[in-house]
CSV table of N, CA and C in Angstrom, one decimal:
chain,number,residue,atom,x,y,z
A,1,MET,N,8.4,22.1,8.6
A,1,MET,CA,9.7,22.1,7.8
A,1,MET,C,10.0,23.5,7.4
A,2,PHE,N,11.2,24.0,7.6
A,2,PHE,CA,11.7,25.3,7.2
A,2,PHE,C,12.7,25.1,6.0
A,3,ASP,N,12.6,26.0,5.1
A,3,ASP,CA,13.6,25.9,3.9
A,3,ASP,C,15.0,26.4,4.3
A,4,ALA,N,15.1,27.3,5.3
A,4,ALA,CA,16.4,27.8,5.7
A,4,ALA,C,16.6,27.6,7.2
A,5,ARG,N,17.8,27.3,7.5
A,5,ARG,CA,18.2,27.0,8.9
A,5,ARG,C,17.9,28.3,9.8
A,6,ASP,N,18.2,29.5,9.2
A,6,ASP,CA,17.9,30.7,9.9
A,6,ASP,C,16.5,30.9,10.3
A,7,ASP,N,15.6,30.5,9.4
A,7,ASP,CA,14.1,30.6,9.7
A,7,ASP,C,13.8,29.7,10.9
A,8,ALA,N,14.3,28.5,10.9
A,8,ALA,CA,14.1,27.5,12.1
A,8,ALA,C,14.7,28.1,13.3
A,9,GLU,N,15.9,28.7,13.3
A,9,GLU,CA,16.5,29.2,14.5
A,9,GLU,C,15.7,30.4,15.0
A,10,ASN,N,15.2,31.3,14.1
A,10,ASN,CA,14.4,32.4,14.6
A,10,ASN,C,13.2,32.0,15.3
A,11,VAL,N,12.5,31.0,14.8
A,11,VAL,CA,11.3,30.5,15.5
A,11,VAL,C,11.7,29.8,16.8
A,12,ALA,N,12.7,29.0,16.8
A,12,ALA,CA,13.2,28.4,18.0
A,12,ALA,C,13.6,29.4,19.1
A,13,ALA,N,14.2,30.5,18.7
A,13,ALA,CA,14.7,31.5,19.6
A,13,ALA,C,13.5,32.2,20.3
A,14,GLY,N,12.3,32.2,19.7
A,14,GLY,CA,11.2,32.9,20.2
A,14,GLY,C,10.3,32.0,21.1
A,15,LEU,N,10.7,30.8,21.2
A,15,LEU,CA,9.9,29.8,22.0
A,15,LEU,C,10.4,29.8,23.5
A,16,LYS,N,9.4,29.5,24.4
A,16,LYS,CA,9.8,29.4,25.8
A,16,LYS,C,10.4,28.0,26.2
A,17,HIS,N,10.3,27.1,25.3
A,17,HIS,CA,10.7,25.7,25.5
A,17,HIS,C,12.0,25.5,24.8
A,18,LYS,N,12.8,24.5,25.3
A,18,LYS,CA,14.1,24.1,24.7
A,18,LYS,C,13.7,23.3,23.4
A,19,VAL,N,14.3,23.8,22.3
A,19,VAL,CA,14.1,23.2,21.0
A,19,VAL,C,15.4,22.8,20.3
A,20,GLY,N,15.4,21.7,19.6
A,20,GLY,CA,16.5,21.3,18.8
A,20,GLY,C,16.2,21.5,17.3
A,21,ILE,N,17.2,21.6,16.5
A,21,ILE,CA,17.0,21.8,15.1
A,21,ILE,C,17.7,20.7,14.3
A,22,VAL,N,17.0,20.0,13.5
A,22,VAL,CA,17.6,18.9,12.7
A,22,VAL,C,17.4,19.2,11.2
A,23,GLU,N,18.4,18.7,10.5
A,23,GLU,CA,18.4,18.8,9.0
A,23,GLU,C,17.7,17.6,8.4
A,24,VAL,N,16.7,17.8,7.6
A,24,VAL,CA,16.0,16.8,7.0
A,24,VAL,C,16.1,16.8,5.5
A,25,GLU,N,16.4,15.7,4.9
A,25,GLU,CA,16.5,15.6,3.4
A,25,GLU,C,15.3,14.8,2.9
A,26,LYS,N,14.6,15.4,2.0
A,26,LYS,CA,13.4,14.7,1.5
A,26,LYS,C,13.6,14.5,0.0
A,27,GLU,N,13.4,13.3,-0.4
A,27,GLU,CA,13.6,12.9,-1.8
A,27,GLU,C,12.3,13.3,-2.6
A,28,LEU,N,12.5,14.0,-3.7
A,28,LEU,CA,11.4,14.5,-4.6
A,28,LEU,C,11.5,13.7,-5.9
A,29,PRO,N,10.4,13.6,-6.6
A,29,PRO,CA,10.4,12.8,-7.9
A,29,PRO,C,11.4,13.5,-8.8
A,30,PRO,N,12.2,12.7,-9.6
A,30,PRO,CA,13.1,13.3,-10.5
A,30,PRO,C,12.5,14.1,-11.6
A,31,LEU,N,13.2,15.0,-12.2
A,31,LEU,CA,12.8,15.8,-13.3
A,31,LEU,C,13.2,15.1,-14.6
A,32,HIS,N,12.6,15.4,-15.7
A,32,HIS,CA,13.0,14.9,-17.0
A,32,HIS,C,13.9,15.9,-17.7
A,33,TRP,N,15.1,15.5,-18.0
A,33,TRP,CA,16.1,16.5,-18.5
A,33,TRP,C,16.4,16.2,-20.0
A,34,VAL,N,16.1,17.2,-20.8
A,34,VAL,CA,16.4,17.2,-22.2
A,34,VAL,C,17.7,17.8,-22.5
A,35,LEU,N,18.6,17.0,-23.1
A,35,LEU,CA,20.0,17.6,-23.3
A,35,LEU,C,20.6,17.0,-24.5
A,36,ILE,N,21.6,17.8,-25.0
A,36,ILE,CA,22.5,17.3,-26.1
A,36,ILE,C,23.6,16.6,-25.3
A,37,PRO,N,23.9,15.4,-25.7
A,37,PRO,CA,24.9,14.6,-25.0
A,37,PRO,C,26.3,15.3,-24.8
A,38,PRO,N,27.1,14.9,-23.8
A,38,PRO,CA,28.4,15.5,-23.6
A,38,PRO,C,29.3,15.4,-24.8
A,39,GLN,N,30.1,16.4,-25.0
A,39,GLN,CA,31.1,16.4,-26.1
A,39,GLN,C,32.3,17.2,-25.6
A,40,PRO,N,33.4,17.2,-26.4
A,40,PRO,CA,34.5,17.9,-26.0
A,40,PRO,C,34.2,19.4,-25.7
A,41,PRO,N,34.9,20.0,-24.7
A,41,PRO,CA,34.5,21.4,-24.3
A,41,PRO,C,34.4,22.4,-25.4
A,42,GLU,N,35.4,22.3,-26.4
A,42,GLU,CA,35.3,23.3,-27.5
A,42,GLU,C,34.1,23.1,-28.3
A,43,ALA,N,33.7,21.9,-28.6
A,43,ALA,CA,32.5,21.6,-29.4
A,43,ALA,C,31.3,22.0,-28.7
A,44,ALA,N,31.2,21.8,-27.4
A,44,ALA,CA,30.1,22.2,-26.6
A,44,ALA,C,29.9,23.7,-26.6
A,45,ARG,N,31.0,24.5,-26.4
A,45,ARG,CA,30.9,25.9,-26.5
A,45,ARG,C,30.5,26.4,-27.8
A,46,ALA,N,31.0,25.8,-28.9
A,46,ALA,CA,30.6,26.3,-30.3
A,46,ALA,C,29.1,26.0,-30.5
A,47,GLN,N,28.7,24.8,-30.1
A,47,GLN,CA,27.2,24.5,-30.3
A,47,GLN,C,26.4,25.4,-29.5
A,48,PHE,N,26.8,25.7,-28.3
A,48,PHE,CA,26.0,26.5,-27.4
A,48,PHE,C,25.9,27.9,-28.0
A,49,ARG,N,27.0,28.5,-28.6
A,49,ARG,CA,27.0,29.8,-29.2
A,49,ARG,C,26.0,29.8,-30.4
A,50,GLU,N,26.0,28.7,-31.2
A,50,GLU,CA,25.0,28.6,-32.3
A,50,GLU,C,23.6,28.6,-31.8
A,51,LEU,N,23.3,27.9,-30.7
A,51,LEU,CA,22.0,27.8,-30.2
A,51,LEU,C,21.6,29.2,-29.6
A,52,TYR,N,22.5,29.8,-29.0
A,52,TYR,CA,22.2,31.2,-28.4
A,52,TYR,C,21.9,32.2,-29.5
A,53,LEU,N,22.6,32.1,-30.6
A,53,LEU,CA,22.3,33.0,-31.7
A,53,LEU,C,21.0,32.7,-32.4
A,54,GLN,N,20.5,31.5,-32.2
A,54,GLN,CA,19.2,31.1,-32.8
A,54,GLN,C,18.1,31.4,-31.8
A,55,GLY,N,18.4,31.9,-30.6
A,55,GLY,CA,17.4,32.2,-29.6
A,55,GLY,C,17.0,31.0,-28.7
A,56,VAL,N,17.8,30.0,-28.7
A,56,VAL,CA,17.4,28.8,-28.0
A,56,VAL,C,18.0,28.9,-26.5
A,57,GLU,N,17.1,28.8,-25.6
A,57,GLU,CA,17.5,28.8,-24.2
A,57,GLU,C,18.2,27.5,-23.8
A,58,SER,N,19.4,27.7,-23.4
A,58,SER,CA,20.2,26.5,-23.0
A,58,SER,C,21.4,26.9,-22.1
A,59,TYR,N,22.1,25.9,-21.6
A,59,TYR,CA,23.3,26.1,-20.9
A,59,TYR,C,24.2,24.9,-20.9
A,60,ILE,N,25.5,25.1,-20.8
A,60,ILE,CA,26.4,24.0,-20.8
A,60,ILE,C,26.5,23.5,-19.3
A,61,VAL,N,26.4,22.2,-19.2
A,61,VAL,CA,26.5,21.5,-17.9
A,61,VAL,C,28.0,21.5,-17.5
A,62,SER,N,28.3,22.1,-16.3
A,62,SER,CA,29.6,22.3,-15.9
A,62,SER,C,30.3,21.2,-15.1
A,63,ARG,N,29.5,20.3,-14.6
A,63,ARG,CA,30.1,19.2,-13.7
A,63,ARG,C,29.1,18.0,-13.7
A,64,GLY,N,29.7,16.9,-13.2
A,64,GLY,CA,28.9,15.7,-13.0
A,64,GLY,C,28.9,14.8,-14.2
A,65,GLU,N,28.1,13.8,-14.2
A,65,GLU,CA,28.0,12.8,-15.3
A,65,GLU,C,27.8,13.4,-16.7
A,66,TYR,N,27.1,14.5,-16.7
A,66,TYR,CA,26.7,15.1,-18.0
A,66,TYR,C,27.6,16.4,-18.3
A,67,ARG,N,28.8,16.4,-17.8
A,67,ARG,CA,29.7,17.6,-18.0
A,67,ARG,C,29.9,17.8,-19.5
A,68,ASN,N,29.8,19.0,-19.9
A,68,ASN,CA,29.9,19.4,-21.3
A,68,ASN,C,28.7,19.0,-22.2
A,69,ALA,N,27.6,18.6,-21.6
A,69,ALA,CA,26.4,18.4,-22.3
A,69,ALA,C,25.7,19.8,-22.4
A,70,ILE,N,24.8,19.9,-23.2
A,70,ILE,CA,24.0,21.2,-23.3
A,70,ILE,C,22.6,20.9,-22.9
A,71,SER,N,22.2,21.6,-21.8
A,71,SER,CA,20.9,21.4,-21.3
A,71,SER,C,19.9,22.2,-22.0
A,72,LEU,N,18.8,21.6,-22.4
A,72,LEU,CA,17.7,22.3,-23.1
A,72,LEU,C,16.4,22.4,-22.3
A,73,GLY,N,16.5,22.0,-21.1
A,73,GLY,CA,15.4,22.1,-20.2
A,73,GLY,C,15.1,21.0,-19.2
A,74,LEU,N,14.6,21.3,-18.0
A,74,LEU,CA,14.1,20.3,-17.0
A,74,LEU,C,12.6,20.4,-17.0
A,75,PHE,N,12.0,19.3,-16.9
A,75,PHE,CA,10.5,19.2,-17.0
A,75,PHE,C,10.0,18.3,-15.9
A,76,GLU,N,8.9,18.7,-15.3
A,76,GLU,CA,8.2,17.7,-14.3
A,76,GLU,C,7.4,16.7,-15.2
A,77,SER,N,6.9,17.2,-16.3
A,77,SER,CA,6.0,16.4,-17.1
A,77,SER,C,6.8,15.6,-18.2
A,78,LEU,N,6.7,14.3,-18.2
A,78,LEU,CA,7.3,13.5,-19.3
A,78,LEU,C,6.8,14.0,-20.7
A,79,GLU,N,5.6,14.3,-20.8
A,79,GLU,CA,5.0,14.7,-22.0
A,79,GLU,C,5.6,15.9,-22.5
A,80,ALA,N,5.8,16.9,-21.7
A,80,ALA,CA,6.4,18.2,-22.0
A,80,ALA,C,7.9,17.9,-22.5
A,81,ALA,N,8.6,17.1,-21.8
A,81,ALA,CA,10.0,16.8,-22.2
A,81,ALA,C,10.0,16.1,-23.5
A,82,GLN,N,9.1,15.2,-23.8
A,82,GLN,CA,9.1,14.5,-25.1
A,82,GLN,C,8.7,15.4,-26.2
A,83,SER,N,7.8,16.4,-25.9
A,83,SER,CA,7.5,17.4,-26.9
A,83,SER,C,8.7,18.2,-27.3
A,84,VAL,N,9.4,18.7,-26.3
A,84,VAL,CA,10.6,19.5,-26.6
A,84,VAL,C,11.7,18.6,-27.4
A,85,MET,N,11.8,17.3,-27.0
A,85,MET,CA,12.7,16.4,-27.7
A,85,MET,C,12.3,16.3,-29.2
A,86,ALA,N,11.0,16.1,-29.4
A,86,ALA,CA,10.6,16.0,-30.8
A,86,ALA,C,10.9,17.2,-31.6
A,87,GLU,N,10.6,18.4,-31.0
A,87,GLU,CA,10.9,19.7,-31.7
A,87,GLU,C,12.4,19.8,-32.0
A,88,LYS,N,13.2,19.5,-31.1
A,88,LYS,CA,14.7,19.6,-31.3
A,88,LYS,C,15.2,18.6,-32.3
A,89,LYS,N,14.6,17.4,-32.3
A,89,LYS,CA,15.0,16.4,-33.3
A,89,LYS,C,14.6,16.9,-34.7
A,90,GLN,N,13.5,17.5,-34.8
A,90,GLN,CA,13.1,18.1,-36.1
A,90,GLN,C,14.0,19.2,-36.6
A,91,ALA,N,14.7,19.8,-35.6
A,91,ALA,CA,15.7,20.8,-35.9
A,91,ALA,C,17.1,20.2,-36.1
A,92,ASN,N,17.1,18.9,-36.3
A,92,ASN,CA,18.3,18.1,-36.5
A,92,ASN,C,19.3,18.2,-35.3
A,93,LEU,N,18.8,18.3,-34.1
A,93,LEU,CA,19.7,18.2,-33.0
A,93,LEU,C,19.7,16.8,-32.4
A,94,ASN,N,20.9,16.4,-31.9
A,94,ASN,CA,21.0,15.1,-31.3
A,94,ASN,C,20.6,15.3,-29.8
A,95,VAL,N,19.4,14.9,-29.4
A,95,VAL,CA,19.0,15.1,-28.0
A,95,VAL,C,18.7,13.8,-27.4
A,96,VAL,N,18.8,13.8,-26.0
A,96,VAL,CA,18.5,12.6,-25.3
A,96,VAL,C,17.7,13.0,-24.0
A,97,LEU,N,17.0,12.1,-23.4
A,97,LEU,CA,16.3,12.3,-22.2
A,97,LEU,C,17.0,11.6,-21.0
A,98,ALA,N,17.2,12.4,-20.0
A,98,ALA,CA,17.8,11.8,-18.8
A,98,ALA,C,17.0,12.1,-17.6
A,99,LYS,N,17.2,11.4,-16.5
A,99,LYS,CA,16.5,11.7,-15.2
A,99,LYS,C,17.4,12.6,-14.4
A,100,PHE,N,16.8,13.6,-13.8
A,100,PHE,CA,17.5,14.6,-13.0
A,100,PHE,C,17.1,14.4,-11.6
A,101,PRO,N,17.8,13.6,-10.7
A,101,PRO,CA,17.4,13.4,-9.4
A,101,PRO,C,17.5,14.7,-8.6
A,102,ARG,N,16.6,14.8,-7.6
A,102,ARG,CA,16.6,16.1,-6.8
A,102,ARG,C,16.1,15.7,-5.4
A,103,ASN,N,16.6,16.4,-4.5
A,103,ASN,CA,16.2,16.3,-3.1
A,103,ASN,C,16.0,17.7,-2.5
A,104,ARG,N,15.2,17.7,-1.5
A,104,ARG,CA,14.9,19.0,-0.8
A,104,ARG,C,15.5,18.9,0.6
A,105,LEU,N,16.3,19.9,0.9
A,105,LEU,CA,16.9,20.0,2.2
A,105,LEU,C,16.1,21.0,3.0
A,106,GLY,N,15.6,20.6,4.2
A,106,GLY,CA,14.9,21.4,5.1
A,106,GLY,C,15.3,21.3,6.5
A,107,TYR,N,14.7,22.1,7.3
A,107,TYR,CA,15.1,22.0,8.8
A,107,TYR,C,13.8,21.9,9.6
A,108,ALA,N,13.9,21.1,10.6
A,108,ALA,CA,12.7,20.8,11.4
A,108,ALA,C,13.1,21.1,12.9
A,109,LEU,N,12.1,21.5,13.7
A,109,LEU,CA,12.2,21.8,15.1
A,109,LEU,C,11.9,20.5,15.8
A,110,VAL,N,12.7,20.2,16.8
A,110,VAL,CA,12.6,18.9,17.6
A,110,VAL,C,12.2,19.4,19.0
A,111,PHE,N,11.1,18.9,19.5
A,111,PHE,CA,10.6,19.2,20.9
A,111,PHE,C,10.7,17.9,21.7
A,112,GLU,N,11.1,18.0,22.9
A,112,GLU,CA,11.1,16.9,23.8
A,112,GLU,C,9.9,17.1,24.8
A,113,VAL,N,8.9,16.2,24.7
A,113,VAL,CA,7.7,16.3,25.5
A,113,VAL,C,7.3,15.0,26.0
A,114,GLU,N,6.6,14.9,27.1
A,114,GLU,CA,6.1,13.7,27.6
A,114,GLU,C,4.9,13.2,26.7
A,115,SER,N,4.8,11.9,26.5
A,115,SER,CA,3.9,11.4,25.5
A,115,SER,C,2.4,11.8,25.8
A,116,MET,N,2.0,12.0,27.0
A,116,MET,CA,0.6,12.3,27.3
A,116,MET,C,0.3,13.8,26.9
A,117,ALA,N,1.3,14.6,26.9
A,117,ALA,CA,1.1,16.1,26.7
A,117,ALA,C,1.4,16.5,25.3
A,118,GLU,N,1.8,15.6,24.4
A,118,GLU,CA,2.3,16.1,23.1
A,118,GLU,C,1.3,16.9,22.3
A,119,SER,N,0.0,16.5,22.2
A,119,SER,CA,-0.9,17.3,21.4
A,119,SER,C,-1.2,18.7,22.0
A,120,GLU,N,-1.3,18.8,23.3
A,120,GLU,CA,-1.5,20.1,23.9
A,120,GLU,C,-0.3,21.0,23.7
A,121,TRP,N,0.9,20.4,23.8
A,121,TRP,CA,2.1,21.1,23.7
A,121,TRP,C,2.3,21.6,22.3
A,122,VAL,N,2.0,20.8,21.3
A,122,VAL,CA,2.2,21.2,19.9
A,122,VAL,C,1.2,22.3,19.6
A,123,GLN,N,0.0,22.2,20.1
A,123,GLN,CA,-1.1,23.2,19.9
A,123,GLN,C,-0.6,24.5,20.5
A,124,ALA,N,0.0,24.5,21.6
A,124,ALA,CA,0.5,25.7,22.3
A,124,ALA,C,1.6,26.4,21.5
A,125,VAL,N,2.5,25.6,21.0
A,125,VAL,CA,3.6,26.1,20.1
A,125,VAL,C,3.0,26.7,18.8
A,126,GLU,N,2.1,26.0,18.2
A,126,GLU,CA,1.5,26.5,17.0
A,126,GLU,C,0.8,27.9,17.3
A,127,ALA,N,0.1,28.0,18.4
A,127,ALA,CA,-0.6,29.2,18.7
A,127,ALA,C,0.4,30.3,19.0
A,128,GLU,N,1.5,30.0,19.6
A,128,GLU,CA,2.6,31.0,19.9
A,128,GLU,C,3.3,31.5,18.7
A,129,THR,N,3.5,30.6,17.7
A,129,THR,CA,4.4,31.0,16.6
A,129,THR,C,3.6,31.3,15.3
A,130,GLY,N,2.4,30.8,15.2
A,130,GLY,CA,1.6,31.1,14.0
A,130,GLY,C,1.9,30.0,12.9
A,131,TYR,N,2.8,29.1,13.2
A,131,TYR,CA,3.1,28.0,12.3
A,131,TYR,C,2.3,26.8,12.6
A,132,GLU,N,2.1,25.9,11.6
A,132,GLU,CA,1.4,24.7,11.8
A,132,GLU,C,2.5,23.6,11.7
A,133,PHE,N,2.6,22.7,12.7
A,133,PHE,CA,3.6,21.7,12.8
A,133,PHE,C,3.0,20.3,12.6
A,134,ASP,N,3.7,19.4,11.9
A,134,ASP,CA,3.3,18.0,11.9
A,134,ASP,C,3.9,17.3,13.1
A,135,PHE,N,3.2,16.5,13.8
A,135,PHE,CA,3.7,15.8,14.9
A,135,PHE,C,4.2,14.4,14.5
A,136,VAL,N,5.5,14.1,14.8
A,136,VAL,CA,6.1,12.9,14.5
A,136,VAL,C,6.6,12.3,15.8
A,137,GLU,N,6.1,11.1,16.1
A,137,GLU,CA,6.5,10.4,17.4
A,137,GLU,C,7.6,9.4,17.1
A,138,SER,N,8.6,9.4,18.0
A,138,SER,CA,9.7,8.4,17.8
A,138,SER,C,9.5,7.3,18.8
A,139,ASN,N,9.5,6.1,18.4
A,139,ASN,CA,9.4,5.0,19.4
A,139,ASN,C,10.7,4.2,19.4
A,140,ALA,N,11.0,3.7,20.5
A,140,ALA,CA,12.2,2.9,20.7
A,140,ALA,C,12.1,1.5,20.0
A,141,CYS,N,13.2,1.0,19.5
A,141,CYS,CA,13.2,-0.3,18.9
A,141,CYS,C,12.8,-1.4,19.8
A,142,GLU,N,11.9,-2.3,19.4
A,142,GLU,CA,11.4,-3.3,20.3
A,142,GLU,C,12.1,-4.7,20.0
A,143,GLY,N,13.0,-4.7,19.1
A,143,GLY,CA,13.7,-6.0,18.8
A,143,GLY,C,14.3,-6.0,17.4
A,144,VAL,N,15.0,-7.1,17.2
A,144,VAL,CA,15.6,-7.2,15.9
A,144,VAL,C,14.9,-8.3,15.1
A,145,ALA,N,14.7,-8.0,13.8
A,145,ALA,CA,14.0,-9.0,12.9
A,145,ALA,C,14.9,-10.2,12.8
A,146,ARG,N,14.3,-11.4,12.9
A,146,ARG,CA,15.0,-12.7,12.7
A,146,ARG,C,14.2,-13.5,11.8
A,147,PRO,N,14.8,-14.4,11.1
A,147,PRO,CA,14.0,-15.2,10.1
A,147,PRO,C,12.8,-15.9,10.7
A,148,GLU,N,12.9,-16.4,12.0
A,148,GLU,CA,11.8,-17.1,12.6
A,148,GLU,C,10.6,-16.1,12.9
A,149,LYS,N,10.9,-14.8,13.0
A,149,LYS,CA,9.8,-13.8,13.2
A,149,LYS,C,9.2,-13.3,12.0
A,150,ASN,N,9.8,-13.4,10.8
A,150,ASN,CA,9.3,-12.9,9.6
A,150,ASN,C,8.4,-14.0,8.9
A,151,PRO,N,7.3,-13.6,8.3
A,151,PRO,CA,6.5,-14.6,7.6
A,151,PRO,C,7.2,-15.0,6.3
């Protein structure tokens, strides 16, 4: 998986074999988002200025469901998010915890090879490029599930 399409194209261009490039979206676990709930734009700007003057790192959310909320941080750890929430509540701030969904967009190379030669072919491409590839085999559909086939 490559983070940038240009990286995938550069590797593909250096190969002797015909290669396709596909965009792959991978869902990652959501982050824990500590924020002050949305409010009218003027109120959000005023509260943001107050926080800034107090040295609190924050930003105003500019779009989406939480537009005009004030973000106080994104955390992988629920415990860290809860700790920040407790600290902000002690400072008399109205804070909430929300889930921040995230996905990773990447690019993969697609090789068309005969099934008996796949491991040798992938090993040759790895040796040629210096990259390590995961091999994913695609199989044709063998039928459609019907109630009588399902337990």
